[in-house]
Short mmCIF file of C-alpha atoms in Angstrom, two decimals:
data_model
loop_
_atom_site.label_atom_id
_atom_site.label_comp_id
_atom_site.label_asym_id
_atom_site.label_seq_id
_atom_site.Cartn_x
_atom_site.Cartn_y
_atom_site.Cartn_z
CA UNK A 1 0.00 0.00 0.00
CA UNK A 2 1.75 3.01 -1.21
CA UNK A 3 1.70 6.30 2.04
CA UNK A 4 -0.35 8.67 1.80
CA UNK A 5 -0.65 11.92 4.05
CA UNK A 6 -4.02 13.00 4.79
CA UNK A 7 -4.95 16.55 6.19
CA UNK A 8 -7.65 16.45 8.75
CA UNK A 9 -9.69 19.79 8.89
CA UNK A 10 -12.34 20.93 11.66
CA UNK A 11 -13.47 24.42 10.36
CA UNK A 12 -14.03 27.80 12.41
CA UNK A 13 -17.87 29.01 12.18
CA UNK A 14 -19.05 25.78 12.26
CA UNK A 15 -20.07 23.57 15.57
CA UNK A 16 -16.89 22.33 17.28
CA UNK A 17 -15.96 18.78 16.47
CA UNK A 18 -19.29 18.27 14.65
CA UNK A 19 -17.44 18.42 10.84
CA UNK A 20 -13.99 16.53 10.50
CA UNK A 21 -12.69 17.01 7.07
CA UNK A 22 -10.22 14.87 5.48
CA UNK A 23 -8.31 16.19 2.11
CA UNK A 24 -5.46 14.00 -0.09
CA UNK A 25 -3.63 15.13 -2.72
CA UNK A 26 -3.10 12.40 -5.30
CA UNK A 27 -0.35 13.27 -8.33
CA UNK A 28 -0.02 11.04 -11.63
CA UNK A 29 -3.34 9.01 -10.71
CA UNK A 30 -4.52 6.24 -13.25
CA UNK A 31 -7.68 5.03 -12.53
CA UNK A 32 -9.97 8.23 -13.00
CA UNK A 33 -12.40 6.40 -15.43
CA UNK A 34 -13.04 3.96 -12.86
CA UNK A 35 -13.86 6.37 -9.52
CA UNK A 36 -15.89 8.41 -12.05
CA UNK A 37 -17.77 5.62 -12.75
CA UNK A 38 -18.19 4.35 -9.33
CA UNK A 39 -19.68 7.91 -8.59
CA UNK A 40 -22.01 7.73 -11.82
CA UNK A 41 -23.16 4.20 -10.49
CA UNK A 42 -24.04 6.05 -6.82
CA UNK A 43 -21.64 3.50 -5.01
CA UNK A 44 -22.07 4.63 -1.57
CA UNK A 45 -18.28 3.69 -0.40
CA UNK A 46 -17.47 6.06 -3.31
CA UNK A 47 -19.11 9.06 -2.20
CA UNK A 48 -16.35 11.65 -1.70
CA UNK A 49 -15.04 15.15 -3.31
CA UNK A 50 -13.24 14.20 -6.24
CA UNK A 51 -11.99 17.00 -7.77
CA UNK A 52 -9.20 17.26 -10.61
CA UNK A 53 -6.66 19.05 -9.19
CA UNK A 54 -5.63 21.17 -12.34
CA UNK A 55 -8.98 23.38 -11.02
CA UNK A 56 -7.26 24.59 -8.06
CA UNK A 57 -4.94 27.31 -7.33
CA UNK A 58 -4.77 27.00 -3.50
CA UNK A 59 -5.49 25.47 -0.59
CA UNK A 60 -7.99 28.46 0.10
CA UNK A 61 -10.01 27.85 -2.60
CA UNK A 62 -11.26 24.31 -1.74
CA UNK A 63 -11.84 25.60 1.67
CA UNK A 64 -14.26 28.10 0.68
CA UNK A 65 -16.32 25.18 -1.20
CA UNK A 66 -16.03 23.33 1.76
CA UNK A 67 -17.14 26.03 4.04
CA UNK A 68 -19.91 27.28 1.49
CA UNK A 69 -20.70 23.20 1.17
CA UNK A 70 -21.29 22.80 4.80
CA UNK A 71 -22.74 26.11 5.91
CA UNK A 72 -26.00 24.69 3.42
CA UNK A 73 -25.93 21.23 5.79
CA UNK A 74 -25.41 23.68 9.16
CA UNK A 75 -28.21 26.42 8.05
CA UNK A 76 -30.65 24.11 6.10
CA UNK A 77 -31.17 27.98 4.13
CA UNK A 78 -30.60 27.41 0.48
CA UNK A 79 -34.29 25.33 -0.56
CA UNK A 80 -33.57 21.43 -1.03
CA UNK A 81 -33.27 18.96 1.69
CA UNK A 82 -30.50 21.00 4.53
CA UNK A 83 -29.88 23.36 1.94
CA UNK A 84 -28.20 21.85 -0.68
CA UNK A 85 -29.14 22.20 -3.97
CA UNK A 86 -27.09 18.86 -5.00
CA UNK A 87 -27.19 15.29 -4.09
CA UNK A 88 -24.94 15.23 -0.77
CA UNK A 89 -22.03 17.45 0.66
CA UNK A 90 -19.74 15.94 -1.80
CA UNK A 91 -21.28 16.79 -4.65
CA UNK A 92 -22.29 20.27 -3.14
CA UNK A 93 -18.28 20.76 -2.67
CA UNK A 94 -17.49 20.47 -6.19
CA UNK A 95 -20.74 22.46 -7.25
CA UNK A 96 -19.42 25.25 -5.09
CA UNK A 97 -16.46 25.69 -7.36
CA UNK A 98 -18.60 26.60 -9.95
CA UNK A 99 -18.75 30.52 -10.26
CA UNK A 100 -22.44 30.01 -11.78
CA UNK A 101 -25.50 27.75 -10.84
CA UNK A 102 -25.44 25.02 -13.43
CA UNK A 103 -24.80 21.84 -11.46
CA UNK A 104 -24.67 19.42 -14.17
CA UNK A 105 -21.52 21.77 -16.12
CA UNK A 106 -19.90 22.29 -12.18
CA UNK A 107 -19.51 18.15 -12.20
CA UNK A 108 -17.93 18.32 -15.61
CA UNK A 109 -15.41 21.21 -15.03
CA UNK A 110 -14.36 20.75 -11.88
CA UNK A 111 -15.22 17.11 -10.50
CA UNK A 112 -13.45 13.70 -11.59
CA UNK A 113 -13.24 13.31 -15.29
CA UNK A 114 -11.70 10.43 -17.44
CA UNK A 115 -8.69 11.77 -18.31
CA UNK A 116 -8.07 13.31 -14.68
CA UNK A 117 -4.27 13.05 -13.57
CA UNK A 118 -4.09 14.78 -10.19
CA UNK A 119 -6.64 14.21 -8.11
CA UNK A 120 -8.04 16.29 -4.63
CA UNK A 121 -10.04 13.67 -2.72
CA UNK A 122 -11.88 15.45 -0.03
CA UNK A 123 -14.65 13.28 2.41
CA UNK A 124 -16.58 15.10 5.46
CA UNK A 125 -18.29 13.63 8.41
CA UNK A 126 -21.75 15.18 8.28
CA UNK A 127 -24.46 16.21 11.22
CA UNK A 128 -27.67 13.64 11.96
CA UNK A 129 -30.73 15.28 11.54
CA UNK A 130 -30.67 17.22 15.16
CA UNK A 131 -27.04 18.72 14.23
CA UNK A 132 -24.97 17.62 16.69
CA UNK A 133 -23.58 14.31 15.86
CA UNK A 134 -21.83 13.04 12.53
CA UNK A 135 -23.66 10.73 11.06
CA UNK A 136 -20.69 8.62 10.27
CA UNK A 137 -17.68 8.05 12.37
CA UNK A 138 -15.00 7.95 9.88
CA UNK A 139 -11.62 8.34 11.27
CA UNK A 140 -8.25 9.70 9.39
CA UNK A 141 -7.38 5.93 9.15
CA UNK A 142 -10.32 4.94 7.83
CA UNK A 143 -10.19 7.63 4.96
CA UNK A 144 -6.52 6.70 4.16
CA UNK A 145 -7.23 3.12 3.90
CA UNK A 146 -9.75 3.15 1.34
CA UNK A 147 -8.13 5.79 -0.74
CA UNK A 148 -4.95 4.27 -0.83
CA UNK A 149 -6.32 1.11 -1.61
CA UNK A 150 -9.04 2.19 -4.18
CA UNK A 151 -7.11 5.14 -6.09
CA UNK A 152 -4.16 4.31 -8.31
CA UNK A 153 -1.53 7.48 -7.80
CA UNK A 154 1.86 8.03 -8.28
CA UNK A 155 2.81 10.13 -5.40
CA UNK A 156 0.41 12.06 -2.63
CA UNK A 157 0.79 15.61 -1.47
CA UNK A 158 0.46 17.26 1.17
CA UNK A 159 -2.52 19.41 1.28
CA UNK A 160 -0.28 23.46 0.95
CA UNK A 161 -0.44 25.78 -1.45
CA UNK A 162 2.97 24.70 -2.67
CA UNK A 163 1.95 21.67 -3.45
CA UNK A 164 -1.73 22.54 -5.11
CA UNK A 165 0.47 25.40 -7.18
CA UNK A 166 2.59 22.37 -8.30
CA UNK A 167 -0.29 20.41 -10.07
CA UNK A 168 -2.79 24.05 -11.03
CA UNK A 169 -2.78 25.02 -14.57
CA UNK A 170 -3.07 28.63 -14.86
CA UNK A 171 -4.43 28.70 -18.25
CA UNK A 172 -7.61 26.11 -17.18
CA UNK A 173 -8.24 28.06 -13.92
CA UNK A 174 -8.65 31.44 -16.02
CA UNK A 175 -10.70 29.77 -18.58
CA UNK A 176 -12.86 28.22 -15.74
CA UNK A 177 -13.47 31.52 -14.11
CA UNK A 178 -13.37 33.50 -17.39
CA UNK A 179 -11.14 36.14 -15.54
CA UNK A 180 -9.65 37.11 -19.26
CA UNK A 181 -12.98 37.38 -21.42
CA UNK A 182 -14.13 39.54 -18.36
CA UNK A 183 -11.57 41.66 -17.47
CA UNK A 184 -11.01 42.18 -20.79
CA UNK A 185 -14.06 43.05 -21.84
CA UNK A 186 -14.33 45.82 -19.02
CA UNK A 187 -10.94 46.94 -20.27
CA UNK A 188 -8.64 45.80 -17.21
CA UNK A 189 -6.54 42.61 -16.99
CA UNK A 190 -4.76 41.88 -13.41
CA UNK A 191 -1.62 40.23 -12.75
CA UNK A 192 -2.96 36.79 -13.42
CA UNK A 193 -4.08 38.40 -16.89
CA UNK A 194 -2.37 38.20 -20.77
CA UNK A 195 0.16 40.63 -20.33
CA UNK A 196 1.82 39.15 -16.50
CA UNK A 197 3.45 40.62 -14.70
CA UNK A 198 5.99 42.34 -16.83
CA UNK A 199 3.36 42.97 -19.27
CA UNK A 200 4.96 40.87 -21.77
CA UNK A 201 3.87 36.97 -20.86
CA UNK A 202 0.70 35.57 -22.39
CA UNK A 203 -1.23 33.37 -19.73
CA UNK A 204 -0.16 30.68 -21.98
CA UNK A 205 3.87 31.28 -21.28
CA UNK A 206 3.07 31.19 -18.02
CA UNK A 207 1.31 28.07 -17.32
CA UNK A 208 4.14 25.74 -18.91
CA UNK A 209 5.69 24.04 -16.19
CA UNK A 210 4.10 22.33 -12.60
CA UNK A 211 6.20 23.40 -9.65
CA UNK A 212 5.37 25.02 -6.21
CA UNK A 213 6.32 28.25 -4.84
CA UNK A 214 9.19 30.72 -4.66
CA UNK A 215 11.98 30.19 -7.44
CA UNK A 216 10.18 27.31 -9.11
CA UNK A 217 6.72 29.50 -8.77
CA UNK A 218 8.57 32.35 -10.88
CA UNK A 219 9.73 29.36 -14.03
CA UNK A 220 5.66 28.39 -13.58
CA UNK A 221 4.19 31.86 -13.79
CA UNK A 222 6.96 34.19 -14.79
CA UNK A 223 8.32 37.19 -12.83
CA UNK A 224 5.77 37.86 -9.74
CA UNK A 225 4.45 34.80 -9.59
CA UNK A 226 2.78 34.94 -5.87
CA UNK A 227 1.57 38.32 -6.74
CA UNK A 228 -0.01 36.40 -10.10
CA UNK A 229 -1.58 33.69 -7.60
CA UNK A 230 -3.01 36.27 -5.33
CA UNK A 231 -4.60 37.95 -7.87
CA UNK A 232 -6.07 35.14 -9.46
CA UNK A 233 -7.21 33.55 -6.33
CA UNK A 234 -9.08 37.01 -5.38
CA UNK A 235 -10.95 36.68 -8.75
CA UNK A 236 -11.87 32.95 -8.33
CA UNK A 237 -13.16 33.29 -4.65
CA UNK A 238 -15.23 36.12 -5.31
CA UNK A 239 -16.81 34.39 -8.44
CA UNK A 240 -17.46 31.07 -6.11
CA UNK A 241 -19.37 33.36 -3.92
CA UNK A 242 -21.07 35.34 -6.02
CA UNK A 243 -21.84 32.90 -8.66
CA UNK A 244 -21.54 35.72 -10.96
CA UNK A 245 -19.95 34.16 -14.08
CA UNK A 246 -22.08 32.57 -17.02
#
């Protein structure tokens, strides 16, 4: 069984010790048709966050889905049964990605595809019915067992910004969000735009390489790239909450 490091979460605004969250990072994976399916067929040992990695330009961005994902189990406020408008809190994770409200695209751009190579696996321990008890009592161990005995990867992460940076593709993430065709449009491109941060790069140039942070950031991004991340990520967590992109 290959190791795998697993980052248990318990977030802030929610009741204490009521929502553990468990998140892997899983590089080079080969078996994506097959937990797709498994999802598809509603396999219940199956039902996780599986989102491709490639989506994702920081650890702050899946914890806003998260967060957004639970608050609609917590606050039963959104219509459908506790608030969600998808199946589960899995589901609702990767629908909270999407910066608009079509569910069925959100699966398709941001969830488990066939040819997914990097993989964020993400399963929470959710309330019973009086919201004060998970319904399942999942531990770390249990979550690491099954994924490292049901996913095929080549290496897992640890869940940092370095590492998500490492498997992100800039060029995806702006298309996702549409933070070009938008800012362009309104006649202002950032630092994560098409002319970078020396005003030269083309997002293209700059989404090349996989590395993490600092030196090997800059070969990834260009010149600036943290201040290209931050700017990005500022665009891509506003559009998650406001669901303001078509």
């Amino acid at each position: 069984m290959a190791a795998l490091n697993l980052t248990t979460l318990n977030l802030p605004h929610l009741p204490p010790n009521s929502h553990n969250v468990h998140i892997a990072v899983l590089k080079e994976i080969r078996n994506a048709e097959h937990l797709r399916s498994q999802l598809l067929a509603g396999n219940d040992d199956y039902e996780y966050a599986f989102i491709d990695a490639s989506n994702i330009i920081s650890t702050k961005h899946i914890l806003v889905a998260v967060f957004k994902a639970l608050r609609g189990v917590v606050e039963g406020s959104d219509g459908g049964p506790g608030g969600l408008r998808t199946r589960n809190v899995h589901s609702e994770i990767v629908f909270s990605l999407s910066p608009n409200n079509n569910i069925s695209e959100s699966f398709t751009r941001f969830g488990i595809v066939d040819k997914t190579r990097n993989l964020i696996a993400i399963k929470v321990e959710v309330l019973t019915a009086d919201r004060t008890t998970p319904t399942t009592s999942l531990s770390a161990d249990a979550v690491r067992q099954f994924l490292a005995t049901t996913v095929e990867f080549g290496e897992s992460l640890p869940f940092t910004d370095e590492a998500l940076y490492g498997v992100s593709d800039l060029e995806t993430v702006q298309q996702r969000y549409k933070y070009l065709a938008i800012n362009k449009e309104v006649g202002v491109v950032g630092k994560a735009g098409i002319k970078g941060r020396q005003g030269k790069k083309k997002s293209a140039d700059v989404a090349q390489n996989t590395s993490g942070i600092g030196d090997a950031q800059k070969q990834k991004w260009g010149e600036g790239g943290e201040d290209i991340q931050k700017d990005l990520e500022v665009w891509v967590i506003g559009a998650m909450v406001m669901k303001i992109v078509g």
